[in-house]
Tab-separated table of C-alpha atoms (C1' of nucleotides) and ligand atoms in Angstrom:
chain	number	residue	atom	x	y	z
S	170	MET	CA	-8.180	-0.197	10.927
S	171	PHE	CA	-6.719	-3.196	9.090
S	172	SER	CA	-3.107	-4.276	8.777
S	173	PHE	CA	-1.159	-4.189	5.525
S	174	SER	CA	-1.239	-7.968	5.476
S	175	GLU	CA	-4.990	-8.145	5.984
S	176	GLU	CA	-5.557	-5.614	3.198
S	177	ASN	CA	-3.291	-7.544	0.860
S	178	TYR	CA	-5.216	-10.745	1.497
S	179	LEU	CA	-8.535	-9.001	0.864
S	180	LYS	CA	-7.219	-7.646	-2.419
S	181	ALA	CA	-5.961	-11.079	-3.440
S	182	ILE	CA	-9.300	-12.709	-2.612
S	183	PHE	CA	-11.088	-9.985	-4.552
S	184	HIS	CA	-9.041	-10.669	-7.666
S	185	LEU	CA	-9.287	-14.452	-7.352
S	186	GLU	CA	-13.074	-14.305	-6.910
S	187	ARG	CA	-13.379	-13.219	-10.548
S	188	LYS	CA	-11.879	-16.581	-11.503
S	189	TYR	CA	-13.356	-18.796	-8.771
S	190	GLN	CA	-16.881	-17.576	-8.084
S	191	ALA	CA	-17.619	-20.686	-6.018
S	192	GLY	CA	-15.018	-19.675	-3.435
S	193	VAL	CA	-11.281	-19.084	-3.377
S	194	SER	CA	-9.245	-22.112	-2.313
S	195	THR	CA	-6.494	-21.975	0.251
S	196	ASN	CA	-3.921	-23.101	-2.280
S	197	ALA	CA	-4.975	-20.530	-4.865
S	198	LEU	CA	-4.614	-17.804	-2.243
S	199	ALA	CA	-1.269	-19.187	-1.115
S	200	GLU	CA	0.046	-19.023	-4.656
S	201	GLU	CA	-1.289	-15.493	-5.220
S	202	MET	CA	0.194	-14.279	-1.938
S	203	GLU	CA	3.441	-16.177	-2.440
S	204	THR	CA	3.119	-17.787	0.961
S	205	LYS	CA	2.326	-21.198	2.473
S	206	ALA	CA	-1.121	-22.739	2.704
S	207	SER	CA	-0.842	-22.958	6.479
S	208	SER	CA	-0.213	-19.219	6.717
S	209	VAL	CA	-3.260	-18.641	4.543
S	210	THR	CA	-5.435	-20.730	6.843
S	211	ASP	CA	-4.257	-18.699	9.830
S	212	MET	CA	-5.034	-15.411	8.121
S	213	ILE	CA	-8.392	-16.585	6.798
S	214	LYS	CA	-9.434	-17.429	10.341
S	215	LYS	CA	-8.536	-13.947	11.452
S	216	LEU	CA	-10.368	-12.316	8.544
S	217	SER	CA	-13.327	-14.515	9.296
S	218	GLU	CA	-13.402	-13.453	12.942
S	219	LYS	CA	-13.359	-9.840	11.781
S	220	GLU	CA	-16.277	-10.660	9.455
S	221	LEU	CA	-14.344	-9.658	6.375
S	222	VAL	CA	-14.781	-13.062	4.740
S	223	ILE	CA	-17.216	-15.950	4.725
S	224	TYR	CA	-15.358	-19.115	5.584
S	225	LYS	CA	-16.225	-22.696	6.266
S	226	LYS	CA	-13.398	-25.144	6.873
S	227	TYR	CA	-12.209	-26.875	3.712
S	228	GLN	CA	-14.733	-24.858	1.665
S	229	GLY	CA	-12.667	-21.881	0.553
S	230	VAL	CA	-13.414	-18.195	1.222
S	231	LYS	CA	-15.530	-15.425	-0.197
S	232	LEU	CA	-15.455	-11.759	0.717
S	233	SER	CA	-18.254	-10.487	2.911
S	234	GLU	CA	-19.884	-7.217	1.951
S	235	LEU	CA	-17.485	-5.423	4.304
S	236	GLY	CA	-14.510	-7.339	2.900
S	237	ASP	CA	-15.529	-6.490	-0.633
S	238	LYS	CA	-15.929	-2.813	0.189
S	239	THR	CA	-12.561	-2.742	1.934
S	240	ALA	CA	-10.779	-4.518	-0.924
S	241	ILE	CA	-12.224	-2.077	-3.444
S	242	GLN	CA	-11.027	0.898	-1.413
S	243	VAL	CA	-7.497	-0.511	-1.358
S	244	ILE	CA	-7.642	-1.117	-5.107
S	245	ARG	CA	-8.964	2.418	-5.595
S	246	LYS	CA	-5.956	3.820	-3.765
S	247	HIS	CA	-3.533	1.544	-5.591
S	248	ARG	CA	-4.761	2.674	-8.992
S	249	LEU	CA	-5.049	6.358	-8.087
S	250	TRP	CA	-1.441	6.349	-6.910
S	251	GLU	CA	-0.311	4.565	-10.076
S	252	TYR	CA	-2.069	7.232	-12.114
S	253	PHE	CA	-0.430	9.945	-10.024
S	254	LEU	CA	3.030	8.464	-10.472
S	255	VAL	CA	2.674	8.232	-14.243
S	256	GLU	CA	0.801	11.467	-14.916
S	257	LYS	CA	2.407	13.790	-12.383
S	258	LEU	CA	5.789	12.321	-11.499
S	259	ASN	CA	6.925	11.086	-14.922
S	260	PHE	CA	7.088	7.419	-14.038
S	261	ASN	CA	6.844	4.827	-16.758
S	262	TRP	CA	3.898	2.406	-16.499
S	263	ASP	CA	6.266	-0.463	-15.705
S	264	GLU	CA	7.724	1.268	-12.615
S	265	VAL	CA	4.647	2.098	-10.588
S	266	HIS	CA	3.181	-1.133	-9.260
S	267	ASP	CA	5.594	-1.805	-6.387
S	268	ILE	CA	5.388	1.756	-5.108
S	269	ALA	CA	1.591	1.655	-5.321
S	270	GLU	CA	1.719	-1.569	-3.278
S	271	GLN	CA	3.099	0.587	-0.468
S	272	LEU	CA	0.985	3.697	-1.028
S	273	GLU	CA	-2.296	1.752	-1.177
S	274	HIS	CA	-2.057	1.155	2.575
S	275	ILE	CA	-1.934	4.816	3.626
S	276	LYS	CA	-4.937	5.477	5.828
S	277	SER	CA	-6.685	8.766	5.156
S	278	GLU	CA	-10.072	9.069	3.534
S	279	LYS	CA	-9.447	12.742	2.882
S	280	LEU	CA	-6.112	12.056	1.203
S	281	THR	CA	-7.753	9.620	-1.198
S	282	GLN	CA	-10.559	12.024	-2.070
S	283	GLU	CA	-8.267	15.007	-2.537
S	284	LEU	CA	-5.849	12.972	-4.623
S	285	ASP	CA	-8.742	11.815	-6.806
S	286	LYS	CA	-9.884	15.406	-7.240
S	287	PHE	CA	-6.339	16.634	-7.921
S	288	LEU	CA	-5.980	14.018	-10.655
S	289	GLY	CA	-9.323	15.012	-12.217
S	290	PHE	CA	-11.223	11.870	-11.183
S	291	PRO	CA	-9.475	9.520	-13.621
S	292	LYS	CA	-11.454	6.487	-14.752
S	293	ARG	CA	-8.577	4.124	-15.575
S	294	ASP	CA	-5.098	3.471	-14.266
S	295	PRO	CA	-1.987	3.356	-16.501
S	296	HIS	CA	-2.626	-0.319	-17.296
S	297	GLY	CA	-6.210	0.227	-18.375
S	298	ASP	CA	-7.806	-1.054	-15.170
S	299	PRO	CA	-10.853	0.828	-13.845
S	300	ILE	CA	-10.432	3.123	-10.841
S	301	PRO	CA	-13.338	2.729	-8.390
S	302	ASP	CA	-14.925	6.005	-7.295
S	303	ALA	CA	-15.401	7.062	-3.680
S	304	GLU	CA	-18.505	4.870	-3.411
S	305	GLY	CA	-16.666	1.880	-4.813
S	306	ASN	CA	-18.390	1.910	-8.193
S	307	PHE	CA	-16.428	1.170	-11.321
S	308	SER	CA	-17.287	0.212	-14.864
S	309	VAL	CA	-16.189	-3.155	-16.155
S	310	ALA	CA	-15.249	-2.505	-19.771
S	311	ASN	CA	-16.340	-5.012	-22.382
S	312	LYS	CA	-12.841	-5.834	-23.422
S	313	MET	CA	-11.473	-9.049	-24.928
S	314	LEU	CA	-8.095	-10.586	-25.462
S	315	LEU	CA	-6.295	-9.799	-28.684
S	316	SER	CA	-5.814	-13.532	-29.151
S	317	GLU	CA	-9.585	-13.917	-29.544
S	318	LEU	CA	-9.609	-11.771	-32.679
S	319	GLY	CA	-9.800	-13.468	-36.077
S	320	LYS	CA	-8.000	-12.598	-39.267
S	321	ALA	CA	-8.801	-9.128	-40.670
S	322	GLU	CA	-10.516	-8.070	-37.435
S	323	LYS	CA	-9.353	-5.051	-35.488
S	324	GLY	CA	-9.645	-3.392	-32.108
S	325	ILE	CA	-8.211	-0.695	-29.873
S	326	CYS	CA	-5.698	-1.623	-27.235
S	327	VAL	CA	-7.303	-0.868	-23.848
S	328	GLY	CA	-5.385	-2.812	-21.205
S	329	VAL	CA	-2.931	-5.483	-20.194
S	330	LYS	CA	-3.645	-8.734	-18.403
S	331	ASP	CA	-0.049	-9.267	-17.330
S	332	SER	CA	1.229	-6.006	-15.883
S	333	SER	CA	4.726	-7.192	-15.043
S	334	SER	CA	7.613	-4.873	-15.808
S	335	GLU	CA	8.932	-7.402	-18.287
S	336	PHE	CA	5.774	-7.478	-20.371
S	337	LEU	CA	5.262	-3.714	-20.209
S	338	ARG	CA	8.815	-3.055	-21.326
S	339	PHE	CA	8.340	-5.501	-24.179
S	340	LEU	CA	5.314	-3.487	-25.278
S	341	ASP	CA	7.270	-0.222	-24.972
S	342	LYS	CA	10.075	-1.650	-27.091
S	343	ASN	CA	7.576	-2.569	-29.783
S	344	ASN	CA	5.708	0.718	-29.540
S	345	ILE	CA	2.500	-0.875	-28.365
S	346	SER	CA	0.547	1.296	-25.961
S	347	LEU	CA	-3.026	1.841	-24.816
S	348	GLY	CA	-5.277	3.648	-27.265
S	349	LYS	CA	-3.617	2.352	-30.416
S	350	GLU	CA	-5.501	0.409	-33.062
S	351	ILE	CA	-4.429	-3.129	-33.857
S	352	LYS	CA	-5.519	-5.107	-36.916
S	353	VAL	CA	-4.920	-8.822	-37.305
S	354	LEU	CA	-3.346	-9.492	-40.703
S	355	GLU	CA	-2.569	-13.181	-40.299
S	356	LYS	CA	-3.121	-15.850	-37.702
S	357	GLU	CA	-0.907	-18.925	-37.509
S	358	ALA	CA	-2.929	-21.922	-36.354
S	359	PHE	CA	0.164	-23.956	-35.461
S	360	ASP	CA	1.561	-21.772	-32.661
S	361	GLY	CA	-1.135	-19.136	-32.242
S	362	SER	CA	1.196	-16.327	-33.299
S	363	MET	CA	-0.229	-13.486	-35.356
S	364	LEU	CA	0.890	-10.781	-37.695
S	365	ILE	CA	-0.625	-7.491	-36.660
S	366	LEU	CA	-0.768	-4.002	-38.092
S	367	ILE	CA	-0.218	-1.181	-35.628
S	368	GLU	CA	0.410	2.417	-36.734
S	369	GLU	CA	1.292	1.305	-40.294
S	370	ARG	CA	3.849	-1.147	-38.870
S	371	GLU	CA	3.609	-4.899	-39.337
S	372	LEU	CA	4.597	-6.940	-36.310
S	373	ARG	CA	4.617	-10.660	-35.559
S	374	ILE	CA	3.690	-11.512	-31.997
S	375	SER	CA	3.490	-14.831	-30.162
S	376	GLN	CA	0.334	-16.100	-28.510
S	377	LEU	CA	1.810	-15.260	-25.095
S	378	ILE	CA	1.654	-11.623	-26.136
S	379	SER	CA	-1.819	-11.649	-27.676
S	380	ASN	CA	-3.084	-13.525	-24.618
S	381	ASN	CA	-2.091	-10.647	-22.379
S	382	LEU	CA	-3.310	-7.668	-24.361
S	383	TYR	CA	-6.885	-6.481	-23.950
S	384	ILE	CA	-8.617	-4.809	-26.861
S	385	LYS	CA	-12.001	-3.284	-27.446
S	386	ILE	CA	-13.810	-3.695	-30.727
S	387	GLN	CA	-15.658	-0.708	-32.129
H	149	MET	CA	15.726	-1.705	4.378
H	150	PHE	CA	14.596	-0.515	7.828
H	151	SER	CA	11.237	-1.033	9.515
H	152	PHE	CA	8.767	1.746	10.254
H	153	SER	CA	9.573	1.405	13.926
H	154	GLU	CA	13.318	1.624	13.409
H	155	GLU	CA	12.885	4.712	11.246
H	156	ASN	CA	10.660	6.342	13.846
H	157	TYR	CA	13.239	5.755	16.557
H	158	LEU	CA	16.007	7.218	14.389
H	159	LYS	CA	13.909	10.302	13.756
H	160	ALA	CA	13.172	10.698	17.454
H	161	ILE	CA	16.847	10.364	18.372
H	162	PHE	CA	17.718	12.890	15.680
H	163	HIS	CA	15.318	15.459	17.136
H	164	LEU	CA	16.348	14.789	20.741
H	165	GLU	CA	20.048	15.119	19.901
H	166	ARG	CA	19.496	18.849	19.317
H	167	LYS	CA	18.535	19.113	22.961
H	168	TYR	CA	20.836	16.498	24.486
H	169	GLN	CA	24.123	16.640	22.580
H	170	ALA	CA	25.817	14.448	25.191
H	171	GLY	CA	23.567	11.537	24.311
H	172	VAL	CA	19.864	10.788	24.356
H	173	SER	CA	18.660	9.012	27.496
H	174	THR	CA	16.420	5.973	27.469
H	175	ASN	CA	13.707	7.809	29.350
H	176	ALA	CA	13.777	10.818	27.038
H	177	LEU	CA	13.361	8.496	24.083
H	178	ALA	CA	10.601	6.575	25.812
H	179	GLU	CA	8.672	9.787	26.386
H	180	GLU	CA	9.176	10.992	22.806
H	181	MET	CA	8.097	7.631	21.399
H	182	GLU	CA	5.250	7.267	23.882
H	183	THR	CA	6.467	3.843	24.893
H	184	LYS	CA	8.143	2.140	27.851
H	185	ALA	CA	11.821	2.428	28.750
H	186	SER	CA	12.247	-1.335	28.457
H	187	SER	CA	10.973	-1.260	24.888
H	188	VAL	CA	13.417	1.522	24.124
H	189	THR	CA	16.336	-0.509	25.465
H	190	ASP	CA	15.317	-3.424	23.252
H	191	MET	CA	15.140	-1.248	20.155
H	192	ILE	CA	18.369	0.583	20.931
H	193	LYS	CA	20.158	-2.747	21.050
H	194	LYS	CA	18.824	-3.629	17.661
H	195	LEU	CA	19.765	-0.249	16.179
H	196	SER	CA	23.185	-0.630	17.723
H	197	GLU	CA	23.689	-4.053	16.141
H	198	LYS	CA	22.732	-2.541	12.804
H	199	GLU	CA	25.304	0.214	13.424
H	200	LEU	CA	22.698	2.941	13.228
H	201	VAL	CA	23.497	4.264	16.705
H	202	ILE	CA	26.418	4.452	19.117
H	203	TYR	CA	25.379	2.887	22.389
H	204	LYS	CA	27.045	2.004	25.638
H	205	LYS	CA	24.898	0.592	28.414
H	206	TYR	CA	23.540	3.259	30.761
H	207	GLN	CA	25.208	5.983	28.654
H	208	GLY	CA	22.419	6.960	26.282
H	209	VAL	CA	22.547	6.851	22.463
H	210	LYS	CA	23.815	8.943	19.594
H	211	LEU	CA	23.189	8.441	15.913
H	212	SER	CA	26.041	7.002	13.879
H	213	GLU	CA	26.814	8.623	10.551
H	214	LEU	CA	24.560	6.044	8.878
H	215	GLY	CA	21.813	6.608	11.452
H	216	ASP	CA	22.015	10.355	10.944
H	217	LYS	CA	21.833	10.011	7.182
H	218	THR	CA	18.879	7.660	7.446
H	219	ALA	CA	16.992	9.893	9.876
H	220	ILE	CA	17.480	12.899	7.607
H	221	GLN	CA	16.112	11.001	4.620
H	222	VAL	CA	12.984	10.095	6.589
H	223	ILE	CA	12.587	13.721	7.681
H	224	ARG	CA	13.093	14.823	4.076
H	225	LYS	CA	10.239	12.599	2.962
H	226	HIS	CA	8.015	13.666	5.863
H	227	ARG	CA	8.396	17.338	5.024
H	228	LEU	CA	8.112	16.909	1.259
H	229	TRP	CA	4.833	15.061	1.714
H	230	GLU	CA	3.533	17.730	4.096
H	231	TYR	CA	4.370	20.347	1.477
H	232	PHE	CA	2.615	18.261	-1.174
H	233	LEU	CA	-0.521	17.879	0.917
H	234	VAL	CA	-0.781	21.605	1.613
H	235	GLU	CA	0.278	22.958	-1.767
H	236	LYS	CA	-1.273	20.428	-4.111
H	237	LEU	CA	-4.115	18.746	-2.226
H	238	ASN	CA	-5.560	21.739	-0.351
H	239	PHE	CA	-4.853	20.454	3.130
H	240	ASN	CA	-4.569	22.894	5.993
H	241	TRP	CA	-1.212	22.951	7.809
H	242	ASP	CA	-2.790	21.405	10.897
H	243	GLU	CA	-4.008	18.303	9.037
H	244	VAL	CA	-0.853	16.987	7.418
H	245	HIS	CA	1.424	15.647	10.135
H	246	ASP	CA	-0.273	12.313	10.797
H	247	ILE	CA	-0.547	11.478	7.114
H	248	ALA	CA	3.103	12.424	6.602
H	249	GLU	CA	3.949	10.057	9.464
H	250	GLN	CA	2.688	7.293	7.215
H	251	LEU	CA	4.027	8.577	3.896
H	252	GLU	CA	7.550	9.162	5.239
H	253	HIS	CA	8.092	5.388	5.330
H	254	ILE	CA	7.429	4.732	1.641
H	255	LYS	CA	10.569	3.239	0.171
H	256	SER	CA	11.512	4.588	-3.254
H	257	GLU	CA	14.441	6.858	-3.896
H	258	LYS	CA	13.013	7.757	-7.278
H	259	LEU	CA	9.625	8.672	-5.799
H	260	THR	CA	11.276	11.073	-3.362
H	261	GLN	CA	13.369	12.720	-6.063
H	262	GLU	CA	10.499	13.043	-8.512
H	263	LEU	CA	8.184	14.389	-5.823
H	264	ASP	CA	10.830	16.964	-4.874
H	265	LYS	CA	11.164	17.992	-8.534
H	266	PHE	CA	7.371	18.089	-9.007
H	267	LEU	CA	7.063	20.422	-6.022
H	268	GLY	CA	9.832	22.703	-7.343
H	269	PHE	CA	12.451	21.719	-4.738
H	270	PRO	CA	10.803	23.506	-1.807
H	271	LYS	CA	13.119	24.680	0.965
H	272	ARG	CA	10.661	24.677	3.889
H	273	ASP	CA	7.650	22.642	4.925
H	274	PRO	CA	4.286	24.198	5.883
H	275	HIS	CA	5.474	24.716	9.461
H	276	GLY	CA	8.657	26.538	8.466
H	277	ASP	CA	10.990	23.584	9.007
H	278	PRO	CA	13.791	23.086	6.476
H	279	ILE	CA	13.456	20.298	3.888
H	280	PRO	CA	16.769	18.452	3.422
H	281	ASP	CA	17.857	18.049	-0.202
H	282	ALA	CA	18.740	14.715	-1.820
H	283	GLU	CA	22.212	14.819	-0.259
H	284	GLY	CA	20.763	15.520	3.181
H	285	ASN	CA	21.840	19.157	3.323
H	286	PHE	CA	19.557	21.740	4.814
H	287	SER	CA	19.961	25.267	6.106
H	288	VAL	CA	19.325	25.986	9.761
H	289	ALA	CA	17.668	29.396	9.769
H	290	ASN	CA	18.766	31.910	12.396
H	291	LYS	CA	15.370	32.156	13.934
H	292	MET	CA	14.409	33.047	17.512
H	293	LEU	CA	11.335	32.743	19.661
H	294	LEU	CA	8.887	35.614	19.617
H	295	SER	CA	9.067	35.611	23.423
H	296	GLU	CA	12.714	36.699	23.197
H	297	LEU	CA	11.765	39.971	21.508
H	298	GLY	CA	11.700	43.148	23.571
H	299	LYS	CA	9.241	46.023	23.459
H	300	ALA	CA	9.094	47.881	20.130
H	301	GLU	CA	11.121	45.174	18.375
H	302	LYS	CA	9.745	43.338	15.367
H	303	GLY	CA	10.295	40.251	13.256
H	304	ILE	CA	8.779	38.069	10.584
H	305	CYS	CA	6.990	34.904	11.561
H	306	VAL	CA	8.973	31.989	10.103
H	307	GLY	CA	7.970	28.869	11.970
H	308	VAL	CA	6.277	27.099	14.837
H	309	LYS	CA	7.908	25.147	17.634
H	310	ASP	CA	4.737	23.352	18.641
H	311	SER	CA	3.120	22.008	15.488
H	312	SER	CA	0.116	20.392	17.120
H	313	SER	CA	-3.252	20.812	15.458
H	314	GLU	CA	-4.476	22.695	18.497
H	315	PHE	CA	-1.779	25.366	18.306
H	316	LEU	CA	-1.978	25.694	14.533
H	317	ARG	CA	-5.734	26.147	14.629
H	318	PHE	CA	-5.302	28.777	17.321
H	319	LEU	CA	-2.956	30.644	14.993
H	320	ASP	CA	-5.422	30.297	12.100
H	321	LYS	CA	-8.222	31.661	14.241
H	322	ASN	CA	-6.109	34.698	15.081
H	323	ASN	CA	-4.899	35.163	11.528
H	324	ILE	CA	-1.292	34.491	12.373
H	325	SER	CA	0.600	32.744	9.604
H	326	LEU	CA	4.145	32.373	8.321
H	327	GLY	CA	5.559	35.375	6.484
H	328	LYS	CA	3.649	37.997	8.449
H	329	GLU	CA	5.389	40.763	10.381
H	330	ILE	CA	4.886	40.963	14.118
H	331	LYS	CA	5.786	43.967	16.267
H	332	VAL	CA	5.870	43.879	20.051
H	333	LEU	CA	3.882	46.813	21.422
H	334	GLU	CA	3.902	45.927	25.099
H	335	LYS	CA	5.410	43.222	27.247
H	336	GLU	CA	3.909	42.290	30.602
H	337	ALA	CA	6.653	41.252	33.018
H	338	PHE	CA	4.236	39.582	35.408
H	339	ASP	CA	2.935	36.787	33.171
H	340	GLY	CA	5.113	37.174	30.078
H	341	SER	CA	2.134	38.021	27.884
H	342	MET	CA	2.576	40.577	25.146
H	343	LEU	CA	0.563	42.924	23.018
H	344	ILE	CA	1.579	42.513	19.393
H	345	LEU	CA	0.781	44.292	16.158
H	346	ILE	CA	0.133	42.033	13.187
H	347	GLU	CA	-1.370	43.370	9.938
H	348	GLU	CA	-2.644	46.559	11.631
H	349	ARG	CA	-4.374	44.438	14.270
H	350	GLU	CA	-3.490	44.569	17.941
H	351	LEU	CA	-3.512	41.220	19.712
H	352	ARG	CA	-2.684	40.143	23.237
H	353	ILE	CA	-1.005	36.728	23.447
H	354	SER	CA	0.161	34.638	26.380
H	355	GLN	CA	3.740	33.523	26.879
H	356	LEU	CA	2.733	29.993	25.862
H	357	ILE	CA	2.015	31.379	22.408
H	358	SER	CA	5.102	33.570	22.064
H	359	ASN	CA	7.210	30.655	23.258
H	360	ASN	CA	6.073	28.562	20.329
H	361	LEU	CA	6.342	31.020	17.466
H	362	TYR	CA	9.634	31.445	15.643
H	363	ILE	CA	10.473	34.794	14.119
H	364	LYS	CA	13.352	36.179	12.111
H	365	ILE	CA	14.598	39.709	12.640
H	366	GLN	CA	15.527	41.711	9.555
Z	105	DA	C1'	31.191	6.716	52.248
Z	106	DC	C1'	26.648	5.223	52.671
Z	107	DC	C1'	21.857	5.175	51.921
Z	108	DT	C1'	18.157	6.184	48.889
Z	109	DA	C1'	15.893	7.545	44.739
Z	110	DT	C1'	16.038	7.352	39.940
Z	111	DT	C1'	17.293	5.400	35.720
Z	112	DT	C1'	18.233	1.627	32.970
Z	113	DT	C1'	18.458	-3.102	31.854
Z	114	DT	C1'	16.973	-7.926	32.088
Z	115	DA	C1'	13.697	-11.731	32.313
Z	116	DG	C1'	9.712	-13.556	30.886
Z	117	DA	C1'	5.294	-13.001	28.533
Z	118	DC	C1'	2.131	-11.598	24.648
Z	119	DT	C1'	0.616	-10.521	19.684
Z	120	DT	C1'	1.081	-10.690	14.678
Z	121	DA	C1'	2.535	-12.940	10.830
Z	122	DT	C1'	5.068	-16.270	9.195
Z	123	DC	C1'	7.220	-21.181	8.737
Z	124	DT	C1'	7.836	-26.713	8.816
Z	125	DA	C1'	6.054	-31.012	9.772
Z	126	DA	C1'	2.335	-33.823	11.031
Z	127	DA	C1'	-2.552	-34.844	11.162
Z	128	DT	C1'	-6.954	-34.624	9.104
Z	129	DT	C1'	-10.348	-34.074	5.555
Z	130	DT	C1'	-11.817	-34.262	0.839
Z	131	DA	C1'	-11.254	-35.867	-3.910
Z	132	DT	C1'	-9.860	-39.290	-7.259
Z	133	DT	C1'	-8.754	-43.735	-8.920
Z	134	DT	C1'	-8.876	-48.489	-9.093
J	46	DA	C1'	-15.859	-49.467	-1.313
J	47	DA	C1'	-11.234	-49.267	-0.321
J	48	DA	C1'	-6.882	-47.277	-1.359
J	49	DT	C1'	-4.321	-43.496	-2.694
J	50	DA	C1'	-3.488	-38.711	-3.732
J	51	DA	C1'	-4.250	-33.969	-2.968
J	52	DA	C1'	-5.806	-30.198	-0.313
J	53	DT	C1'	-6.398	-28.202	4.045
J	54	DT	C1'	-5.880	-27.608	8.835
J	55	DT	C1'	-3.446	-28.097	13.253
J	56	DA	C1'	0.554	-28.120	16.308
J	57	DG	C1'	4.517	-26.182	17.555
J	58	DA	C1'	8.372	-22.914	16.452
J	59	DT	C1'	10.397	-18.333	15.172
J	60	DA	C1'	11.129	-13.148	14.714
J	61	DA	C1'	9.647	-8.346	15.578
J	62	DG	C1'	7.974	-5.238	18.670
J	63	DT	C1'	5.780	-4.417	22.648
J	64	DC	C1'	4.566	-4.973	27.786
J	65	DT	C1'	5.053	-5.761	33.248
J	66	DA	C1'	7.739	-6.812	37.036
J	67	DA	C1'	12.104	-7.514	39.000
J	68	DA	C1'	17.083	-6.788	39.163
J	69	DA	C1'	21.091	-3.969	38.509
J	70	DA	C1'	23.529	0.307	37.870
J	71	DT	C1'	24.008	5.174	38.460
J	72	DA	C1'	23.254	9.642	40.654
J	73	DG	C1'	22.199	12.576	44.699
J	74	DG	C1'	21.977	13.905	49.454
J	75	DT	C1'	23.635	13.714	53.859
I	116	MN	MN1	-0.592	-2.287	-9.879
I	117	MN	MN1	-0.190	-4.042	-0.892
I	118	MN	MN1	5.173	16.873	10.717
I	119	MN	MN1	6.693	7.803	11.218
DNA sequence: ACCTATTTTTAGACTTATCTAAATTTATTT
DNA sequence: AAATAAATTTAGATAAGTCTAAAAATAGGT
């Protein structure tokens, strides 16, 4: 089917399309893939020949229907494996991403379906991201960033924007995890920091933190 | 660490060493890997530079201690994943090999250990082959081929030599599976076929079959 | 010991995915 | 509108893993 590299590019384009609906630029892709712009151009040409992306020179890329479908299947596998690692193999949520980066490329439709069934058809991965079903459908939750909340408002923690080990371990250390309620007690206009209430604890967090925590308001 | 291709070569050399203790020939490896002898020579040189094999031109290869250890770890992962697929994801024993060929290359020590623990530290894979433990130790069962049994002798089916889908499905169709007792009722000298008794059923099997079924005598 | 067949290695080429450096196109500023 | 800056593509190179065809080494048979 497709190579690891091709699948990784499709996934990257998929994610970047949310931010750049008009088309994903070569440089944006290069940064996301941690590679050089010239390498991106080469790969885009190949993806274009395989009809996975729509590409016109100097105009950026978009996923074709096939590219979109393929990207979603890779993301489905990535998130199912992350769920498996956390729920069945006792991994912490900060340890699973790199292993899922490998597992997402295993080619077997049946494996994916059986894994999904074995896990009980989970709807969200350990970081709160939706897991597409076999048909590629997934619900986009109406979440917002904690930083968007005003004083005295509250919400339930439902996901992370930054899912780096560093950030996740910071959250662990401060006992912040998905499902918990957070109330904004104070908001400092000067630096954007806020004082929050979580499980009867008061905690001061910087804007960098509140900018990377998704919450849902009731 | 090592590439998929390097790991596959190490595994192939490991298996062939059981048959050719004096050293594995280039041609034997080429056949096992379904590739050309010239490609094998190229790869052997690379493995030799990485000190994974002992190689002298025209003399065949042997695994070094490091190569042996590495091969066993790949085999450990292969067999653990096969066990997982059969025991947890409802795969049949004839469907797991190709997927395990992919999964065996996933790099994560912790994943392997946790998977092993999750599965309850199984000792044998679905085809009766031993699963090496974390240190690379595994027990070589004192099994023999069914074809070596004489008339009126019996044994318990403990493994398959040929683990192709075709053979395994043949066994399924005839209700032959690991753990069952087989007694030789008759042995035909002319073509090596035998009449066996398995679960009160009488069955005539060709020598090709009895040559690929391992049994253990009590 | 020599000739021949077989095995193994070497030489040179190809593909995939990447890179650097240079050329080209597009965007921005004066 | 021209000049400059930034983004993008092209040209040419490299490494991994494979191939075909040719050369070299080994093994067998007389
Ligand atoms: Mn992830
Ligand atoms: Mn990946
Ligand atoms: Mn197998
Ligand atoms: Mn393999």
